[in-house]
Amino acid sequence: MKKIKVCCFIEKWVSGGIESFSNNVFHNLDISLFQIDIIASEMCGSIFTEPLQKLGVSFYELSGSRWKLMSNYRLLKKLLKNNDYDVIYINAYHAVSMIYAKLAHSLNIPQIIVHSHCSAIKKSCTRFLKVWAHKLSSRVFSKYVTDFLACSGLAAEFMFPKKVIANGRYVFIPNGIETDKFTFNEEHRNNVRQELNLQDTFVIGCVGRLCEEKNQLFLLDVFAQAVKIKDCRLVLVGKGELEEVLRKKAEALGISDKVIFYGASNEVNRLICGFDCLAMPSLFEGLMIVAIEAQCIGLPIVCSDRLAKETFVGEGIKAVALEKSAKEWAQAIFSCEKTGTYSDSNKSALIKAGFDIKNTAATIRNIFLKGFIDE
């Protein structure tokens, strides 16, 4: 059988949630069936690039900027023409990316998939215009889409027209993880805490890009209150545009000696074993992958009440309103302090809910193959 050619499009390739999801899926896909090309308007350093290249995935950058819309459109059109793709798989944070569904339709690409990974547009001085462009794009370009995917109900409602939701046309795609990999390991815990010199303290972890929507700026305020309650440390895992701002704020609050900027990591399963609590005060999310990973391990989680309902699968995850004070958030973190040992009690619930990566990859596989082979 001839390989199915898949163009996997994302606006900006970094070390974030879409990249983690793509890495998980493609490593659990029968890659012999597909030629996977990842195409991004802007390619940045990512911890997931090399593992995917070793798998046989190719990477292409368009203009090098998300904002050069005409250049990106022209360059993508050339790539789509030259490579004769069977499938275009558009991973979208906003509906403006759906303009490429119209482009794919004009080039007679049979399978046109849009996967929504987000649930809001962040605040900015141009937010009104962005929301307007997003809503207009959703309405105008959705008719060219053959398959609508979303990581949560919130993500679907944000990205797709109401008639798509009302007619049940979107498919919920759980942000699957390697459930066998996310098992509590005492050796990992001891090693992580020793490496970071955290043996005798309470460790609060936060995993995600250092950006506005993850709300680490507020988390620093929370941590400043937490250190007044008991001895503790904060570990920020991730890279992003707000790193320098966060470092300066930690210094201003007098807590910089207790905050560890770890950087991006592809060993999250090992790192979170060393935490006592995961704190994630996100302003919005499509569906938070690390919350699924932490639940699988059995790590207590304190998160914002803005998360999609699909996130709350197992025990030990507590939602706190973002309107609550930093002190109240700090108290909530310590109230969920684990006593006794970690357990795998959440794992079976996560698997049943479809969050094992094998289930997710099988669903994506079948969508890619739809119309090309008889199942």
Coordinates of C-alpha atoms in Angstrom, one line a residue:
M1 CA 0.0 0.0 0.0
K2 CA 1.2 3.5 -0.9
K3 CA 2.0 5.7 2.1
I4 CA -0.6 8.3 3.0
K5 CA 1.0 11.7 2.8
V6 CA 0.0 13.9 5.7
C7 CA 0.8 17.6 6.0
C8 CA 0.6 18.4 9.7
F9 CA 0.3 22.2 10.0
I10 CA 0.9 24.4 13.1
E11 CA 1.4 28.1 13.3
K12 CA 4.5 28.0 15.6
W13 CA 6.5 25.0 16.5
V14 CA 7.9 25.2 20.0
S15 CA 8.1 23.0 23.1
G16 CA 4.4 23.3 24.1
G17 CA 1.2 21.3 24.3
I18 CA 0.6 20.7 20.6
E19 CA 4.2 19.6 20.1
S20 CA 4.0 17.2 23.1
F21 CA 0.7 15.9 21.8
S22 CA 2.1 15.4 18.2
N23 CA 5.2 13.7 19.6
N24 CA 3.0 11.3 21.6
V25 CA 0.7 10.5 18.7
F26 CA 3.2 10.0 16.0
H27 CA 5.4 7.8 18.2
N28 CA 2.4 5.5 18.7
L29 CA 1.2 5.6 15.1
D30 CA 2.0 2.9 12.6
I31 CA 4.4 5.2 10.9
S32 CA 4.9 2.7 8.0
L33 CA 1.5 3.7 6.7
F34 CA 2.2 7.4 6.6
Q35 CA 4.6 10.1 5.4
I36 CA 4.3 12.8 8.0
D37 CA 5.6 16.3 7.2
I38 CA 5.3 19.0 9.9
I39 CA 4.9 22.5 8.4
A40 CA 5.0 25.6 10.6
S41 CA 4.9 29.3 9.8
E42 CA 7.6 29.7 12.5
M43 CA 10.0 27.0 13.7
C44 CA 11.6 27.5 17.1
G45 CA 13.8 25.3 19.1
S46 CA 11.8 22.4 20.4
I47 CA 12.7 19.3 22.5
F48 CA 10.4 17.3 20.3
T49 CA 12.0 18.0 16.9
E50 CA 14.9 15.5 17.1
P51 CA 12.8 12.6 18.4
L52 CA 10.4 13.1 15.6
Q53 CA 13.1 13.4 12.9
K54 CA 14.6 10.1 14.1
L55 CA 11.1 8.6 13.6
G56 CA 11.2 9.8 10.0
V57 CA 9.1 13.0 10.3
S58 CA 10.2 15.9 8.1
F59 CA 10.0 19.6 9.0
Y60 CA 9.4 22.6 6.9
E61 CA 9.3 26.3 7.9
L62 CA 7.3 28.8 5.9
S63 CA 8.3 32.5 6.3
G64 CA 9.7 32.3 9.8
S65 CA 7.0 34.5 11.2
R66 CA 3.3 33.9 12.1
W67 CA 2.5 37.5 11.1
K68 CA 3.6 37.3 7.5
L69 CA 0.2 35.9 6.4
M70 CA 0.5 36.4 2.7
S71 CA 4.0 34.9 2.5
N72 CA 2.9 31.9 4.6
Y73 CA -0.1 31.3 2.4
R74 CA 2.0 31.5 -0.8
L75 CA 4.7 29.2 0.6
L76 CA 2.3 26.7 2.0
K77 CA 0.4 26.6 -1.4
K78 CA 3.7 25.8 -3.1
L79 CA 4.5 23.0 -0.6
L80 CA 1.0 21.5 -0.9
K81 CA 1.3 21.5 -4.7
N82 CA 4.8 20.0 -4.8
N83 CA 4.2 17.3 -2.3
D84 CA 0.8 16.1 -3.4
Y85 CA -0.6 15.5 0.1
D86 CA -3.6 13.2 0.8
V87 CA -4.3 14.8 4.2
I88 CA -3.9 18.2 5.7
Y89 CA -4.1 18.2 9.5
I90 CA -4.4 21.7 10.8
N91 CA -3.6 22.1 14.5
A92 CA -5.2 25.4 15.4
Y93 CA -5.1 27.8 18.3
H94 CA -7.5 30.2 16.5
A95 CA -9.8 29.9 13.5
V96 CA -7.7 32.2 11.2
S97 CA -5.6 29.0 10.6
M98 CA -8.7 27.6 8.9
I99 CA -8.0 29.7 5.8
Y100 CA -5.6 26.8 4.9
A101 CA -8.6 24.5 4.8
K102 CA -9.9 26.6 1.9
L103 CA -6.4 26.5 0.3
A104 CA -6.4 22.7 0.6
H105 CA -9.9 22.4 -0.9
S106 CA -8.8 24.5 -3.9
L107 CA -5.9 22.0 -4.4
N108 CA -8.3 19.0 -4.2
I109 CA -6.7 17.6 -1.1
P110 CA -9.4 15.0 -0.1
Q111 CA -9.0 14.9 3.7
I112 CA -9.0 18.4 5.4
I113 CA -8.9 18.1 9.2
V114 CA -8.9 20.9 11.8
H115 CA -8.0 20.1 15.4
S116 CA -8.9 22.7 18.0
H117 CA -6.4 22.9 20.9
C118 CA -7.5 26.1 22.5
S119 CA -10.5 27.7 24.2
A120 CA -9.9 31.5 24.2
I121 CA -7.9 34.4 22.8
K122 CA -5.6 36.1 25.3
K123 CA -6.0 39.7 26.3
S124 CA -4.1 42.3 24.3
C125 CA -4.7 45.8 22.9
T126 CA -5.7 44.2 19.6
R127 CA -7.9 41.4 21.1
F128 CA -11.1 42.9 19.7
L129 CA -9.8 42.6 16.1
K130 CA -8.4 39.1 16.8
V131 CA -11.7 37.9 18.1
W132 CA -13.5 39.4 15.1
A133 CA -11.1 37.7 12.7
H134 CA -11.4 34.4 14.6
K135 CA -15.2 34.4 14.4
L136 CA -15.3 35.4 10.8
S137 CA -12.8 32.8 9.8
S138 CA -14.7 30.1 11.7
R139 CA -17.9 31.0 9.9
V140 CA -16.4 31.4 6.4
F141 CA -13.8 28.6 6.2
S142 CA -15.5 25.8 8.2
K143 CA -17.4 24.6 5.1
Y144 CA -14.1 23.4 3.6
V145 CA -13.3 21.1 6.6
T146 CA -14.0 17.4 6.3
D147 CA -13.2 16.5 9.9
F148 CA -13.6 18.6 13.0
L149 CA -11.5 17.5 16.1
A150 CA -11.2 19.1 19.5
C151 CA -9.4 18.3 22.8
S152 CA -12.4 19.3 24.8
G153 CA -16.0 20.7 24.5
L154 CA -14.7 24.1 25.4
A155 CA -12.1 23.9 22.5
A156 CA -14.8 22.8 20.1
E157 CA -17.2 25.6 21.1
F158 CA -14.4 28.2 20.7
M159 CA -13.2 27.1 17.3
F160 CA -16.2 25.8 15.4
P161 CA -19.6 27.2 14.3
K162 CA -22.6 26.4 16.4
K163 CA -24.1 24.2 13.8
V164 CA -21.1 21.9 13.8
I165 CA -21.5 21.5 17.6
A166 CA -25.3 21.1 17.4
N167 CA -25.0 18.4 14.7
G168 CA -22.4 16.5 16.6
R169 CA -19.9 16.8 13.8
Y170 CA -16.8 17.2 15.9
V171 CA -14.8 14.3 17.4
F172 CA -13.4 14.6 21.0
I173 CA -9.8 13.6 20.8
P174 CA -8.4 13.0 24.4
N175 CA -4.9 14.4 24.9
G176 CA -3.5 10.9 25.3
I177 CA -0.5 10.0 27.4
E178 CA 1.7 6.9 27.9
T179 CA -0.2 5.7 31.0
D180 CA 2.4 3.0 31.6
K181 CA 5.1 5.7 31.7
F182 CA 3.3 7.9 34.2
T183 CA 3.5 5.7 37.2
F184 CA 4.9 7.0 40.5
N185 CA 8.5 5.9 41.0
E186 CA 10.2 6.4 44.4
E187 CA 13.6 6.3 42.8
H188 CA 12.7 9.1 40.4
R189 CA 11.4 11.1 43.3
N190 CA 14.5 10.7 45.4
N191 CA 16.8 11.5 42.4
V192 CA 14.9 14.6 41.3
R193 CA 14.8 16.0 44.8
Q194 CA 18.5 15.3 45.3
E195 CA 19.5 16.8 41.9
L196 CA 17.6 20.0 42.8
N197 CA 18.5 20.0 46.4
L198 CA 14.9 19.7 47.5
Q199 CA 15.2 16.8 50.0
D200 CA 13.6 18.4 53.0
T201 CA 11.0 20.9 51.7
F202 CA 7.6 21.0 50.2
V203 CA 7.9 21.2 46.4
I204 CA 5.3 23.0 44.2
G205 CA 5.6 22.3 40.5
C206 CA 4.3 24.0 37.4
V207 CA 4.7 22.6 33.9
G208 CA 4.0 24.6 30.8
R209 CA 5.2 27.3 28.5
L210 CA 6.2 30.5 30.3
C211 CA 3.5 32.6 28.8
E212 CA 0.5 34.8 29.7
E213 CA -2.2 32.1 29.4
K214 CA -0.4 29.7 31.8
N215 CA -0.5 32.6 34.4
Q216 CA 2.8 32.0 36.1
L217 CA 2.9 35.6 37.1
F218 CA 0.0 35.0 39.4
L219 CA 1.6 31.8 40.6
L220 CA 4.6 33.8 41.8
D221 CA 2.2 35.9 44.0
V222 CA 0.8 32.6 45.3
F223 CA 4.2 31.3 46.0
A224 CA 5.2 34.5 47.9
Q225 CA 2.3 33.8 50.2
A226 CA 3.1 30.1 50.4
V227 CA 6.6 30.7 51.8
K228 CA 5.0 32.6 54.6
I229 CA 3.1 29.5 55.6
K230 CA 5.8 26.9 55.4
D231 CA 9.2 26.1 53.9
C232 CA 8.7 25.3 50.2
R233 CA 10.2 25.6 46.7
L234 CA 8.6 26.4 43.3
V235 CA 9.9 24.5 40.2
L236 CA 8.8 26.0 36.9
V237 CA 9.3 23.5 34.0
G238 CA 9.1 25.1 30.6
K239 CA 10.5 27.9 28.4
G240 CA 8.7 30.9 26.9
E241 CA 8.6 34.6 26.2
L242 CA 7.8 35.6 29.8
E243 CA 10.9 33.9 31.4
E244 CA 12.8 37.2 31.9
V245 CA 9.7 38.9 33.3
L246 CA 9.1 36.1 35.7
R247 CA 12.7 36.1 36.9
K248 CA 12.5 39.9 37.6
K249 CA 9.2 39.5 39.4
A250 CA 10.6 36.7 41.6
E251 CA 13.5 39.0 42.5
A252 CA 11.1 41.9 43.3
L253 CA 9.1 39.6 45.6
G254 CA 12.2 38.4 47.3
I255 CA 11.7 34.7 46.4
S256 CA 14.2 34.2 43.6
D257 CA 16.3 31.9 45.8
K258 CA 13.3 29.6 46.2
V259 CA 12.2 29.5 42.6
I260 CA 13.9 27.1 40.1
F261 CA 13.6 27.8 36.4
Y262 CA 14.1 24.3 35.1
G263 CA 13.6 24.9 31.4
A264 CA 11.8 22.6 29.0
S265 CA 12.0 18.8 29.6
N266 CA 11.0 15.6 27.8
E267 CA 11.2 13.8 31.2
V268 CA 8.1 15.2 32.8
N269 CA 7.1 11.7 34.1
R270 CA 10.3 11.7 36.1
L271 CA 10.2 15.3 37.3
I272 CA 6.7 15.4 38.6
C273 CA 7.4 12.4 40.8
G274 CA 9.6 14.8 42.7
F275 CA 6.8 17.3 43.3
D276 CA 4.4 17.4 46.3
C277 CA 1.7 19.3 44.3
L278 CA 1.2 20.6 40.8
A279 CA -0.1 24.2 40.7
M280 CA -1.6 25.4 37.4
P281 CA -3.6 28.7 37.6
S282 CA -4.1 28.9 33.8
L283 CA -6.3 31.6 32.4
F284 CA -7.6 29.2 29.7
E285 CA -6.6 25.8 28.2
G286 CA -7.8 23.5 25.5
L287 CA -7.1 20.5 27.7
M288 CA -4.1 20.5 30.0
I289 CA -1.9 17.5 29.2
V290 CA 0.2 17.8 32.4
A291 CA -3.0 17.6 34.5
I292 CA -3.7 14.2 32.9
E293 CA -0.1 13.1 33.5
A294 CA -0.2 14.2 37.1
Q295 CA -3.5 12.5 37.8
C296 CA -2.1 9.3 36.3
I297 CA 0.8 9.4 38.7
G298 CA -1.4 10.3 41.6
L299 CA 0.1 13.8 42.3
P300 CA -2.3 16.3 43.9
I301 CA -3.2 19.1 41.6
V302 CA -4.5 22.6 42.3
C303 CA -5.7 24.3 39.1
S304 CA -7.9 27.1 37.9
D305 CA -11.6 26.7 37.5
R306 CA -11.3 27.7 33.9
L307 CA -10.2 24.2 32.8
A308 CA -12.4 22.0 30.6
K309 CA -14.6 19.5 32.4
E310 CA -12.8 16.7 30.5
T311 CA -9.7 17.4 32.5
F312 CA -11.3 16.2 35.8
V313 CA -11.1 12.4 35.6
G314 CA -9.5 11.1 38.7
E315 CA -9.2 12.0 42.4
G316 CA -6.8 14.6 43.8
I317 CA -7.5 17.4 41.4
K318 CA -8.9 20.6 42.9
A319 CA -10.3 23.6 41.0
V320 CA -9.9 27.0 42.6
A321 CA -11.4 30.2 41.2
L322 CA -8.9 32.7 39.8
E323 CA -10.8 35.4 41.6
K324 CA -9.5 34.0 44.9
S325 CA -6.6 35.7 46.5
A326 CA -3.0 34.5 46.3
K327 CA -3.2 33.6 50.0
E328 CA -6.3 31.5 49.4
W329 CA -4.5 29.7 46.6
A330 CA -1.5 29.0 48.8
Q331 CA -3.8 27.6 51.5
A332 CA -5.5 25.4 48.9
I333 CA -2.1 24.0 47.8
F334 CA -1.2 23.0 51.3
S335 CA -4.6 21.6 52.0
C336 CA -4.1 19.0 49.3
E337 CA -0.8 17.8 50.8
K338 CA -0.6 14.1 50.2
T339 CA -0.4 11.8 53.2
G340 CA 0.9 8.3 52.8
T341 CA 1.9 6.9 49.4
Y342 CA 1.1 7.7 45.8
S343 CA -1.2 5.3 44.0
D344 CA -2.3 4.2 40.5
S345 CA -6.0 4.5 41.4
N346 CA -6.6 7.2 38.8
K347 CA -5.0 5.2 36.0
S348 CA -7.9 2.9 35.2
A349 CA -10.3 5.9 35.1
L350 CA -8.0 7.7 32.7
I351 CA -7.7 4.7 30.4
K352 CA -11.5 4.2 30.5
A353 CA -12.0 7.8 29.6
G354 CA -9.8 7.3 26.5
F355 CA -6.6 9.1 27.7
D356 CA -4.2 6.3 26.9
I357 CA -2.1 7.4 23.9
K358 CA -2.7 4.1 22.1
N359 CA -6.4 4.9 22.0
T360 CA -5.7 8.4 20.8
A361 CA -3.3 7.3 18.1
A362 CA -5.7 4.7 16.9
T363 CA -8.4 7.3 16.5
I364 CA -6.1 9.7 14.6
R365 CA -4.9 6.8 12.4
N366 CA -8.4 5.9 11.4
I367 CA -9.2 9.5 10.6
F368 CA -6.1 9.8 8.5
L369 CA -7.0 6.6 6.6
K370 CA -10.7 7.4 6.1
G371 CA -11.5 7.2 2.5
F372 CA -8.2 5.7 1.4
I373 CA -8.6 2.0 2.6
D374 CA -11.4 -0.3 3.5
E375 CA -11.2 -1.0 7.2

